[in-house]
Each structure stands twice: as C-alpha cells, then as structure tokens.
Amino acid sequence: NAGVMQNPRHLVRRRGQEARLRCSPMKGHSHVYWYRQLPEEGLKFMVYLQKENIIDESGMPKERFSAEFPKEGPSILRIQQVVRGDSAAYFCASSTTGSALAKNIQYFGAGTRLSVL
Amino acid sequence: AQKITQTQPGMFVQEKEAVTLDCTYDTSDPSYGLFWYKQPSSGEMIFLIYQGSYDQQNATEGRYSLNFQKARKSANLVISASQLGDSAMYFCAMSYNDYKLSFGAGTTVTVRA
C-alpha cells in the first residue's frame, strides 16, 4: 500500500466546523475511493472518483459531505458542519482500473482519524 | 445484496504455527473479486491477497494462501509460519458492482511467542 498519501493522520474538530481530508493516489493511479470505518467495524464504501468526475457517490450521506478529485492536486473529502457521529477513520484507496474483472486491487492510505468534540 | 461474514472475532496462535481465518460471502453476481487486508494497530490497511471468481487455482502470496471454495462461497485465509508481526486485525472483502468493496467485521489475530 506504499504510495497512497493521506493527510492529516489525525484531525480534531469541534461540532459545526468543517473537516477537509486529503488523498494523493499512488503514482499512475487515476481511480480514487473513499471509505469510512466506524469503531469495531469494517470499512464502508462512500464514493468513487476519477479525475474531475464523481463516478459513484451512493455511499455518501446526502448532506454535508462532498468529494472531489481535480485535474491537478489531491482528492478532497469535505465534511461541513461536523457532528459527533462523523467521528471515524476515513480511508482513501486508489487503483489503476475500476473493474473487478481486471484484478482491481485497491491500495489504501493510512487513513485520517477524525475526532469531533 | 453483497454480504461478507467473518465469524471469528478473535484468535490466538502460537508463533511458527499456521492459522486459518474464515470468510464467507453472499452474492448473486457471477463476477467478483475477493480480497484480504491486514490492519495492524497503527491503523493502515495493507493488501495481502486477491482471488478472482473465475480463477481456477487458489491464490498464494508468500506465507498467505487463500482457500477458495466457490460452491460453498468461502474464501478462508491461511497464514503459515505465524510471526509476531502478524498480530493485527484481518478483513475479508469482496468487490461488487465492479469497484465497490464490501468488508467483513474483521478478525483479530494475536500471535504468542
């Protein structure tokens, strides 16, 4: 999983503030995925992006959450007006292809632990 | 709906012994991928091994092997010659709709010296 860079590793926000989580995919990867992990649970899919396009955001809450993957720069997961329930680990993954038929290995970053006070 | 089940919340294994982590899945899709990831206490997710639904042979990667039984919908991970550094949480995952990963709840492995 070397190469997927997430920052910050830890983020503390007060209720009502905004959280911005950054993800730089592995070199040569153009597919980015965001997952959320609640304590003692497995990861849950949130959103899938390619450069400048949101392909699937079906796992993302309809309000307060947004994601982007601009032509230049990292992918950003943005959470507005955070609430305590947003406290979780947020993982970014990247891959070379978006198809499971082509052995679509998703490599993960180290995650961002968001704590909402 | 896709579902991954890991029934063993925690396991202990003696150093140098083998351990098998259970994983069963449920899907109606003919094409899917099965993955195992390791999450040590530091928190990162490390890819271990992949098995495609059409692969005829069980996947192996060093000390990791995947016991794929398609008819039983199981994809158990075998770690041979356990090392202290293998102590971690292990997640089984399945890809669906081509790119989404669905994860099980995980199994904690503790390797004893």
mmCIF file of C-alpha atoms in Angstrom:
data_model
loop_
_atom_site.group_PDB
_atom_site.id
_atom_site.type_symbol
_atom_site.label_atom_id
_atom_site.label_comp_id
_atom_site.label_asym_id
_atom_site.label_seq_id
_atom_site.Cartn_x
_atom_site.Cartn_y
_atom_site.Cartn_z
ATOM 1 C CA ASN A 1 0.000 0.000 0.000
ATOM 2 C CA ALA A 2 3.031 2.288 -0.213
ATOM 3 C CA GLY A 3 2.280 5.441 -2.120
ATOM 4 C CA VAL A 4 -1.276 6.445 -1.192
ATOM 5 C CA MET A 5 -0.774 9.518 0.952
ATOM 6 C CA GLN A 6 -3.435 10.821 3.265
ATOM 7 C CA ASN A 7 -3.243 13.875 5.446
ATOM 8 C CA PRO A 8 -3.709 14.762 8.102
ATOM 9 C CA ARG A 9 -3.385 11.487 10.007
ATOM 10 C CA HIS A 10 -5.398 12.888 12.885
ATOM 11 C CA LEU A 11 -7.890 15.721 12.784
ATOM 12 C CA VAL A 12 -9.805 17.201 15.675
ATOM 13 C CA ARG A 13 -12.780 19.423 15.015
ATOM 14 C CA ARG A 14 -15.479 20.974 17.139
ATOM 15 C CA ARG A 15 -19.100 20.466 16.259
ATOM 16 C CA GLY A 16 -20.113 22.775 13.435
ATOM 17 C CA GLN A 17 -16.641 23.164 11.947
ATOM 18 C CA GLU A 18 -15.517 21.902 8.574
ATOM 19 C CA ALA A 19 -13.178 18.955 8.016
ATOM 20 C CA ARG A 20 -11.039 18.591 4.910
ATOM 21 C CA LEU A 21 -9.332 15.280 4.277
ATOM 22 C CA ARG A 22 -6.743 14.945 1.531
ATOM 23 C CA CYS A 23 -5.650 11.965 -0.501
ATOM 24 C CA SER A 24 -2.923 11.674 -3.110
ATOM 25 C CA PRO A 25 -3.211 8.383 -5.019
ATOM 26 C CA MET A 26 -0.350 6.129 -5.953
ATOM 27 C CA LYS A 27 1.630 7.214 -8.965
ATOM 28 C CA GLY A 28 -0.099 6.075 -12.122
ATOM 29 C CA HIS A 29 -3.465 5.543 -10.406
ATOM 30 C CA SER A 30 -6.401 7.533 -11.693
ATOM 31 C CA HIS A 31 -9.186 5.890 -9.649
ATOM 32 C CA VAL A 32 -9.811 7.038 -6.081
ATOM 33 C CA TYR A 33 -12.188 5.652 -3.483
ATOM 34 C CA TRP A 34 -13.163 6.877 -0.039
ATOM 35 C CA TYR A 35 -14.277 4.570 2.764
ATOM 36 C CA ARG A 36 -15.341 5.200 6.345
ATOM 37 C CA GLN A 37 -14.562 2.934 9.271
ATOM 38 C CA LEU A 38 -16.525 3.253 12.479
ATOM 39 C CA PRO A 39 -15.013 1.749 15.660
ATOM 40 C CA GLU A 40 -15.017 -2.055 15.712
ATOM 41 C CA GLU A 41 -16.428 -2.243 12.176
ATOM 42 C CA GLY A 42 -15.224 -2.923 8.673
ATOM 43 C CA LEU A 43 -14.868 -0.213 6.069
ATOM 44 C CA LYS A 44 -17.922 1.136 4.281
ATOM 45 C CA PHE A 45 -17.792 2.483 0.739
ATOM 46 C CA MET A 46 -18.554 6.180 0.368
ATOM 47 C CA VAL A 47 -17.557 7.473 -3.058
ATOM 48 C CA TYR A 48 -15.616 6.597 -6.206
ATOM 49 C CA LEU A 49 -13.943 9.269 -8.302
ATOM 50 C CA GLN A 50 -11.843 9.565 -11.375
ATOM 51 C CA LYS A 51 -10.052 12.726 -12.379
ATOM 52 C CA GLU A 52 -12.624 15.569 -12.408
ATOM 53 C CA ASN A 53 -15.536 13.127 -12.221
ATOM 54 C CA ILE A 54 -17.618 11.608 -9.457
ATOM 55 C CA ILE A 55 -18.493 8.130 -10.682
ATOM 56 C CA ASP A 56 -20.466 6.817 -7.732
ATOM 57 C CA GLU A 57 -21.371 8.637 -4.521
ATOM 58 C CA SER A 58 -24.059 6.229 -3.408
ATOM 59 C CA GLY A 59 -22.386 5.562 -0.058
ATOM 60 C CA MET A 60 -22.009 9.163 0.906
ATOM 61 C CA PRO A 61 -24.513 10.967 3.163
ATOM 62 C CA LYS A 62 -26.657 13.317 1.091
ATOM 63 C CA GLU A 63 -25.949 16.327 3.234
ATOM 64 C CA ARG A 64 -22.733 17.936 4.490
ATOM 65 C CA PHE A 65 -20.412 15.516 2.664
ATOM 66 C CA SER A 66 -18.766 16.191 -0.669
ATOM 67 C CA ALA A 67 -15.783 14.847 -2.566
ATOM 68 C CA GLU A 68 -13.696 15.983 -5.477
ATOM 69 C CA PHE A 69 -10.690 14.823 -7.468
ATOM 70 C CA PRO A 70 -9.477 17.782 -9.503
ATOM 71 C CA LYS A 71 -7.312 17.602 -12.574
ATOM 72 C CA GLU A 72 -4.371 18.808 -10.514
ATOM 73 C CA GLY A 73 -3.854 18.050 -6.869
ATOM 74 C CA PRO A 74 -5.172 15.546 -4.349
ATOM 75 C CA SER A 75 -8.647 14.224 -3.867
ATOM 76 C CA ILE A 76 -10.528 16.033 -1.104
ATOM 77 C CA LEU A 77 -13.258 14.687 1.141
ATOM 78 C CA ARG A 78 -15.053 17.594 2.729
ATOM 79 C CA ILE A 79 -17.397 17.386 5.692
ATOM 80 C CA GLN A 80 -19.258 20.543 6.563
ATOM 81 C CA GLN A 81 -20.747 21.325 9.972
ATOM 82 C CA VAL A 82 -19.346 18.178 11.551
ATOM 83 C CA VAL A 83 -21.290 16.330 14.225
ATOM 84 C CA ARG A 84 -20.083 13.789 16.791
ATOM 85 C CA GLY A 85 -21.379 10.946 14.647
ATOM 86 C CA ASP A 86 -18.852 11.868 11.958
ATOM 87 C CA SER A 87 -16.026 10.702 14.241
ATOM 88 C CA ALA A 88 -14.421 7.807 12.390
ATOM 89 C CA ALA A 89 -11.408 6.753 10.386
ATOM 90 C CA TYR A 90 -11.617 7.814 6.751
ATOM 91 C CA PHE A 91 -9.595 5.811 4.284
ATOM 92 C CA CYS A 92 -8.693 6.621 0.749
ATOM 93 C CA ALA A 93 -7.747 3.959 -1.775
ATOM 94 C CA SER A 94 -6.535 4.111 -5.342
ATOM 95 C CA SER A 95 -6.277 1.707 -8.240
ATOM 96 C CA THR A 96 -5.157 1.578 -11.846
ATOM 97 C CA THR A 97 -8.506 0.371 -13.087
ATOM 98 C CA GLY A 98 -12.088 0.493 -11.929
ATOM 99 C CA SER A 99 -13.047 -3.023 -12.928
ATOM 100 C CA ALA A 100 -13.056 -6.088 -10.719
ATOM 101 C CA LEU A 101 -12.740 -8.172 -13.852
ATOM 102 C CA ALA A 102 -9.254 -6.762 -14.322
ATOM 103 C CA LYS A 103 -7.992 -7.605 -10.842
ATOM 104 C CA ASN A 104 -8.791 -4.184 -9.484
ATOM 105 C CA ILE A 105 -6.552 -4.035 -6.424
ATOM 106 C CA GLN A 106 -7.345 -1.058 -4.273
ATOM 107 C CA TYR A 107 -4.351 0.154 -2.284
ATOM 108 C CA PHE A 108 -5.150 2.097 0.833
ATOM 109 C CA GLY A 109 -3.601 5.035 2.581
ATOM 110 C CA ALA A 110 -3.012 5.124 6.329
ATOM 111 C CA GLY A 111 -6.310 6.881 6.946
ATOM 112 C CA THR A 112 -7.383 10.070 8.685
ATOM 113 C CA ARG A 113 -8.788 9.730 12.171
ATOM 114 C CA LEU A 114 -11.414 12.403 12.653
ATOM 115 C CA SER A 115 -12.489 13.248 16.168
ATOM 116 C CA VAL A 116 -15.385 15.636 16.667
ATOM 117 C CA LEU A 117 -15.570 17.242 20.090
ATOM 118 C CA ALA B 1 -27.099 -7.552 -1.663
ATOM 119 C CA GLN B 2 -23.496 -8.459 -1.057
ATOM 120 C CA LYS B 3 -22.549 -9.626 2.390
ATOM 121 C CA ILE B 4 -19.273 -10.697 3.941
ATOM 122 C CA THR B 5 -19.242 -12.709 7.140
ATOM 123 C CA GLN B 6 -16.280 -13.245 9.412
ATOM 124 C CA THR B 7 -17.427 -15.302 12.370
ATOM 125 C CA GLN B 8 -14.237 -15.285 14.416
ATOM 126 C CA PRO B 9 -13.872 -12.039 16.323
ATOM 127 C CA GLY B 10 -10.527 -13.029 17.829
ATOM 128 C CA MET B 11 -7.945 -15.783 17.556
ATOM 129 C CA PHE B 12 -4.727 -16.733 19.288
ATOM 130 C CA VAL B 13 -1.959 -18.603 17.507
ATOM 131 C CA GLN B 14 1.433 -19.796 18.600
ATOM 132 C CA GLU B 15 4.440 -18.389 16.800
ATOM 133 C CA LYS B 16 5.524 -20.529 13.814
ATOM 134 C CA GLU B 17 2.146 -22.270 13.614
ATOM 135 C CA ALA B 18 -0.447 -21.818 10.869
ATOM 136 C CA VAL B 19 -3.780 -20.096 11.363
ATOM 137 C CA THR B 20 -6.933 -20.109 9.232
ATOM 138 C CA LEU B 21 -9.267 -17.129 9.164
ATOM 139 C CA ASP B 22 -12.787 -17.831 7.994
ATOM 140 C CA CYS B 23 -14.690 -15.754 5.483
ATOM 141 C CA THR B 24 -17.983 -16.487 3.769
ATOM 142 C CA TYR B 25 -19.721 -14.274 1.281
ATOM 143 C CA ASP B 26 -23.052 -13.949 -0.414
ATOM 144 C CA THR B 27 -23.579 -12.586 -3.878
ATOM 145 C CA SER B 28 -25.646 -13.318 -6.959
ATOM 146 C CA ASP B 29 -23.086 -11.789 -9.299
ATOM 147 C CA PRO B 30 -21.041 -14.269 -11.327
ATOM 148 C CA SER B 31 -18.027 -11.934 -11.448
ATOM 149 C CA TYR B 32 -16.443 -10.706 -8.269
ATOM 150 C CA GLY B 33 -13.118 -10.423 -6.508
ATOM 151 C CA LEU B 34 -12.180 -11.486 -3.030
ATOM 152 C CA PHE B 35 -9.527 -9.704 -1.011
ATOM 153 C CA TRP B 36 -7.822 -9.909 2.330
ATOM 154 C CA TYR B 37 -6.398 -6.884 4.079
ATOM 155 C CA LYS B 38 -4.359 -6.588 7.256
ATOM 156 C CA GLN B 39 -4.820 -3.722 9.676
ATOM 157 C CA PRO B 40 -2.106 -3.547 12.343
ATOM 158 C CA SER B 41 -2.511 -1.465 15.471
ATOM 159 C CA SER B 42 -1.005 1.516 13.638
ATOM 160 C CA GLY B 43 -4.202 1.594 11.583
ATOM 161 C CA GLU B 44 -3.184 1.371 7.946
ATOM 162 C CA MET B 45 -4.856 -1.132 5.618
ATOM 163 C CA ILE B 46 -2.394 -3.445 3.905
ATOM 164 C CA PHE B 47 -3.401 -5.517 0.878
ATOM 165 C CA LEU B 48 -2.475 -9.182 1.277
ATOM 166 C CA ILE B 49 -4.032 -11.348 -1.394
ATOM 167 C CA TYR B 50 -6.629 -11.448 -4.179
ATOM 168 C CA GLN B 51 -8.804 -14.180 -5.688
ATOM 169 C CA GLY B 52 -10.965 -13.693 -8.759
ATOM 170 C CA SER B 53 -14.234 -15.577 -9.026
ATOM 171 C CA TYR B 54 -13.108 -17.215 -12.260
ATOM 172 C CA ASP B 55 -9.651 -18.146 -11.038
ATOM 173 C CA GLN B 56 -9.213 -21.899 -11.144
ATOM 174 C CA GLN B 57 -6.377 -22.075 -8.653
ATOM 175 C CA ASN B 58 -6.183 -20.818 -5.100
ATOM 176 C CA ALA B 59 -4.158 -17.640 -4.756
ATOM 177 C CA THR B 60 -0.888 -17.617 -2.835
ATOM 178 C CA GLU B 61 1.355 -14.752 -1.806
ATOM 179 C CA GLY B 62 4.342 -15.794 0.265
ATOM 180 C CA ARG B 63 3.065 -17.059 3.628
ATOM 181 C CA TYR B 64 -0.527 -16.185 2.703
ATOM 182 C CA SER B 65 -2.814 -18.505 0.803
ATOM 183 C CA LEU B 66 -6.500 -18.246 0.069
ATOM 184 C CA ASN B 67 -8.621 -21.372 0.308
ATOM 185 C CA PHE B 68 -11.320 -20.564 -2.253
ATOM 186 C CA GLN B 69 -14.354 -22.846 -2.263
ATOM 187 C CA LYS B 70 -16.728 -21.282 -4.737
ATOM 188 C CA ALA B 71 -19.647 -23.675 -4.244
ATOM 189 C CA ARG B 72 -19.563 -23.035 -0.507
ATOM 190 C CA LYS B 73 -18.950 -19.312 -1.035
ATOM 191 C CA SER B 74 -15.994 -19.287 1.274
ATOM 192 C CA ALA B 75 -12.603 -17.604 0.963
ATOM 193 C CA ASN B 76 -10.557 -18.513 4.002
ATOM 194 C CA LEU B 77 -7.130 -17.002 4.565
ATOM 195 C CA VAL B 78 -4.326 -19.256 5.731
ATOM 196 C CA ILE B 79 -1.252 -17.697 7.301
ATOM 197 C CA SER B 80 1.583 -20.185 7.579
ATOM 198 C CA ALA B 81 4.532 -19.984 9.990
ATOM 199 C CA SER B 82 2.995 -17.164 12.032
ATOM 200 C CA GLN B 83 5.258 -14.356 13.174
ATOM 201 C CA LEU B 84 4.805 -11.849 15.968
ATOM 202 C CA GLY B 85 4.371 -9.155 13.336
ATOM 203 C CA ASP B 86 1.276 -10.944 12.054
ATOM 204 C CA SER B 87 -0.663 -9.752 15.107
ATOM 205 C CA ALA B 88 -3.324 -7.493 13.614
ATOM 206 C CA MET B 89 -6.934 -7.247 12.517
ATOM 207 C CA TYR B 90 -7.671 -9.066 9.266
ATOM 208 C CA PHE B 91 -10.501 -8.078 6.948
ATOM 209 C CA CYS B 92 -12.058 -10.083 4.183
ATOM 210 C CA ALA B 93 -13.591 -8.013 1.390
ATOM 211 C CA MET B 94 -15.482 -8.600 -1.823
ATOM 212 C CA SER B 95 -15.776 -6.331 -4.811
ATOM 213 C CA TYR B 96 -19.214 -5.747 -6.258
ATOM 214 C CA ASN B 97 -20.594 -3.522 -8.997
ATOM 215 C CA ASP B 98 -17.073 -3.741 -10.380
ATOM 216 C CA TYR B 99 -15.344 -1.425 -7.955
ATOM 217 C CA LYS B 100 -17.024 -1.195 -4.554
ATOM 218 C CA LEU B 101 -15.534 -3.227 -1.751
ATOM 219 C CA SER B 102 -17.734 -4.713 0.923
ATOM 220 C CA PHE B 103 -15.852 -5.590 4.105
ATOM 221 C CA GLY B 104 -16.464 -8.096 6.857
ATOM 222 C CA ALA B 105 -16.285 -7.111 10.521
ATOM 223 C CA GLY B 106 -12.738 -8.413 10.845
ATOM 224 C CA THR B 107 -10.856 -10.996 12.891
ATOM 225 C CA THR B 108 -8.212 -10.050 15.430
ATOM 226 C CA VAL B 109 -5.183 -12.321 15.393
ATOM 227 C CA THR B 110 -2.765 -12.387 18.300
ATOM 228 C CA VAL B 111 0.460 -14.299 17.839
ATOM 229 C CA ARG B 112 2.020 -15.646 21.031
ATOM 230 C CA ALA B 113 5.770 -16.152 21.425
#
